[in-house]
Amino acid sequence: MIVIDPASAVPPFEQLRRQLIDDVSTGTLAPGTRLPTVRRLAEDLGLAPGTVARAYRELESAGIIETRGRNGTFVAPQGDAALREAQRAAASFVDQVRTLRIDPEQALPLVHAALRSAPTAP
């Protein structure tokens, strides 16, 4: 839960930025987690939308979050390049499964089958 202390000497955008970084680094916010819109989070925290937008911009430039156009803002994949790409692929698969309204319990066996049938890398 994000809490902004209005009496703090630390600006609100920096408090928000630090808390989101902490939540990502501790795993509280997992890669692929959708974040609230700027307006929604600003309303929830009692901040100006520009304050939240600034924190989001800085987090995006640092590679902590990523914006996917109209789909929203998400926690970016972390770790090495191969793992990040796998996390992106998994997030894309989840989006497709949700679009097709396939139950996750039906989708997971599809992933397992694809992994079993895929050729191994040299």
mmCIF file of C-alpha atoms in Angstrom:
data_model
loop_
_atom_site.group_PDB
_atom_site.id
_atom_site.type_symbol
_atom_site.label_atom_id
_atom_site.label_comp_id
_atom_site.label_asym_id
_atom_site.label_seq_id
_atom_site.Cartn_x
_atom_site.Cartn_y
_atom_site.Cartn_z
ATOM 1 C CA MET A 1 0.000 0.000 0.000
ATOM 2 C CA ILE A 2 1.385 3.349 -1.031
ATOM 3 C CA VAL A 3 1.271 6.107 1.564
ATOM 4 C CA ILE A 4 2.280 9.693 0.849
ATOM 5 C CA ASP A 5 3.323 11.819 3.807
ATOM 6 C CA PRO A 6 2.392 15.432 3.014
ATOM 7 C CA ALA A 7 4.545 16.664 5.923
ATOM 8 C CA SER A 8 7.683 14.978 4.587
ATOM 9 C CA ALA A 9 10.568 17.013 3.178
ATOM 10 C CA VAL A 10 10.678 14.454 0.335
ATOM 11 C CA PRO A 11 8.481 15.568 -2.588
ATOM 12 C CA PRO A 12 5.365 13.440 -3.174
ATOM 13 C CA PHE A 13 6.508 12.236 -6.624
ATOM 14 C CA GLU A 14 9.758 10.992 -5.056
ATOM 15 C CA GLN A 15 7.900 9.232 -2.231
ATOM 16 C CA LEU A 16 5.731 7.495 -4.809
ATOM 17 C CA ARG A 17 8.709 6.614 -7.012
ATOM 18 C CA ARG A 18 10.676 5.140 -4.104
ATOM 19 C CA GLN A 19 7.721 3.118 -2.817
ATOM 20 C CA LEU A 20 7.054 1.637 -6.243
ATOM 21 C CA ILE A 21 10.729 0.735 -6.634
ATOM 22 C CA ASP A 22 10.668 -0.908 -3.196
ATOM 23 C CA ASP A 23 7.512 -2.849 -4.076
ATOM 24 C CA VAL A 24 9.086 -4.088 -7.318
ATOM 25 C CA SER A 25 12.404 -5.022 -5.706
ATOM 26 C CA THR A 26 10.721 -6.942 -2.864
ATOM 27 C CA GLY A 27 8.356 -8.739 -5.231
ATOM 28 C CA THR A 28 5.241 -7.098 -3.820
ATOM 29 C CA LEU A 29 4.652 -5.914 -7.390
ATOM 30 C CA ALA A 30 5.559 -8.758 -9.730
ATOM 31 C CA PRO A 31 6.660 -8.254 -13.335
ATOM 32 C CA GLY A 32 3.612 -7.859 -15.531
ATOM 33 C CA THR A 33 1.441 -6.382 -12.773
ATOM 34 C CA ARG A 34 -0.830 -3.702 -14.163
ATOM 35 C CA LEU A 35 -0.568 -0.382 -12.342
ATOM 36 C CA PRO A 36 -3.447 2.036 -11.819
ATOM 37 C CA THR A 37 -3.887 4.811 -14.354
ATOM 38 C CA VAL A 38 -2.273 8.136 -13.532
ATOM 39 C CA ARG A 39 -5.644 9.713 -12.805
ATOM 40 C CA ARG A 40 -6.856 6.819 -10.674
ATOM 41 C CA LEU A 41 -3.688 6.671 -8.556
ATOM 42 C CA ALA A 42 -3.654 10.466 -8.186
ATOM 43 C CA GLU A 43 -7.242 10.362 -6.963
ATOM 44 C CA ASP A 44 -6.545 7.466 -4.576
ATOM 45 C CA LEU A 45 -3.495 9.201 -3.085
ATOM 46 C CA GLY A 46 -4.879 12.737 -3.101
ATOM 47 C CA LEU A 47 -2.179 13.950 -5.492
ATOM 48 C CA ALA A 48 -2.207 15.996 -8.661
ATOM 49 C CA PRO A 49 -2.159 13.833 -11.821
ATOM 50 C CA GLY A 50 1.049 15.594 -12.905
ATOM 51 C CA THR A 51 2.772 14.349 -9.747
ATOM 52 C CA VAL A 52 1.897 10.724 -10.489
ATOM 53 C CA ALA A 53 2.744 11.188 -14.173
ATOM 54 C CA ARG A 54 6.214 12.473 -13.226
ATOM 55 C CA ALA A 55 6.870 9.459 -11.000
ATOM 56 C CA TYR A 56 5.661 7.094 -13.762
ATOM 57 C CA ARG A 57 7.870 8.847 -16.370
ATOM 58 C CA GLU A 58 10.945 8.510 -14.183
ATOM 59 C CA LEU A 59 10.187 4.860 -13.419
ATOM 60 C CA GLU A 60 9.669 4.147 -17.104
ATOM 61 C CA SER A 61 12.954 5.796 -18.096
ATOM 62 C CA ALA A 62 14.676 3.664 -15.435
ATOM 63 C CA GLY A 63 13.126 0.484 -16.869
ATOM 64 C CA ILE A 64 11.083 -0.257 -13.740
ATOM 65 C CA ILE A 65 7.707 0.094 -15.452
ATOM 66 C CA GLU A 66 6.559 0.103 -19.053
ATOM 67 C CA THR A 67 3.614 1.676 -20.813
ATOM 68 C CA ARG A 68 1.795 -0.409 -23.385
ATOM 69 C CA GLY A 69 -0.225 2.325 -25.031
ATOM 70 C CA ARG A 70 -3.938 2.058 -24.343
ATOM 71 C CA ASN A 71 -3.395 -1.264 -22.549
ATOM 72 C CA GLY A 72 -1.963 0.530 -19.528
ATOM 73 C CA THR A 73 1.175 0.702 -17.436
ATOM 74 C CA PHE A 74 2.816 -2.437 -16.095
ATOM 75 C CA VAL A 75 5.746 -3.479 -13.937
ATOM 76 C CA ALA A 76 8.541 -4.183 -16.403
ATOM 77 C CA PRO A 77 10.253 -7.564 -16.528
ATOM 78 C CA GLN A 78 13.390 -7.638 -14.383
ATOM 79 C CA GLY A 79 16.589 -9.697 -14.558
ATOM 80 C CA ASP A 80 18.745 -10.767 -17.483
ATOM 81 C CA ALA A 81 17.734 -10.147 -21.101
ATOM 82 C CA ALA A 82 16.535 -13.705 -21.768
ATOM 83 C CA LEU A 83 14.389 -13.730 -18.636
ATOM 84 C CA ARG A 84 12.950 -10.302 -19.465
ATOM 85 C CA GLU A 85 11.993 -11.507 -22.945
ATOM 86 C CA ALA A 86 10.393 -14.642 -21.486
ATOM 87 C CA GLN A 87 8.435 -12.483 -19.028
ATOM 88 C CA ARG A 88 7.219 -10.284 -21.902
ATOM 89 C CA ALA A 89 6.153 -13.371 -23.860
ATOM 90 C CA ALA A 90 4.330 -14.750 -20.827
ATOM 91 C CA ALA A 91 2.536 -11.441 -20.268
ATOM 92 C CA SER A 92 1.545 -11.354 -23.935
ATOM 93 C CA PHE A 93 0.237 -14.923 -23.676
ATOM 94 C CA VAL A 94 -1.805 -14.016 -20.600
ATOM 95 C CA ASP A 95 -3.285 -11.023 -22.429
ATOM 96 C CA GLN A 96 -4.246 -13.298 -25.331
ATOM 97 C CA VAL A 97 -5.741 -15.929 -23.010
ATOM 98 C CA ARG A 98 -7.857 -13.257 -21.316
ATOM 99 C CA THR A 99 -8.951 -11.823 -24.661
ATOM 100 C CA LEU A 100 -10.031 -15.295 -25.777
ATOM 101 C CA ARG A 101 -11.712 -15.861 -22.394
ATOM 102 C CA ILE A 102 -9.857 -19.123 -21.844
ATOM 103 C CA ASP A 103 -9.723 -20.366 -18.265
ATOM 104 C CA PRO A 104 -6.173 -20.214 -16.830
ATOM 105 C CA GLU A 105 -6.508 -23.870 -15.812
ATOM 106 C CA GLN A 106 -6.938 -24.700 -19.500
ATOM 107 C CA ALA A 107 -4.145 -22.377 -20.630
ATOM 108 C CA LEU A 108 -1.393 -23.779 -18.418
ATOM 109 C CA PRO A 109 -1.450 -27.272 -19.980
ATOM 110 C CA LEU A 110 -1.053 -25.573 -23.362
ATOM 111 C CA VAL A 111 2.168 -23.947 -22.156
ATOM 112 C CA HIS A 112 3.451 -27.226 -20.717
ATOM 113 C CA ALA A 113 2.704 -29.062 -23.967
ATOM 114 C CA ALA A 114 4.418 -26.370 -26.030
ATOM 115 C CA LEU A 115 7.493 -26.511 -23.799
ATOM 116 C CA ARG A 116 7.666 -30.313 -24.095
ATOM 117 C CA SER A 117 7.344 -30.269 -27.873
ATOM 118 C CA ALA A 118 9.742 -27.379 -28.527
ATOM 119 C CA PRO A 119 13.222 -28.325 -29.712
ATOM 120 C CA THR A 120 15.944 -27.726 -27.155
ATOM 121 C CA ALA A 121 18.527 -25.034 -27.817
ATOM 122 C CA PRO A 122 22.037 -26.205 -28.699
#
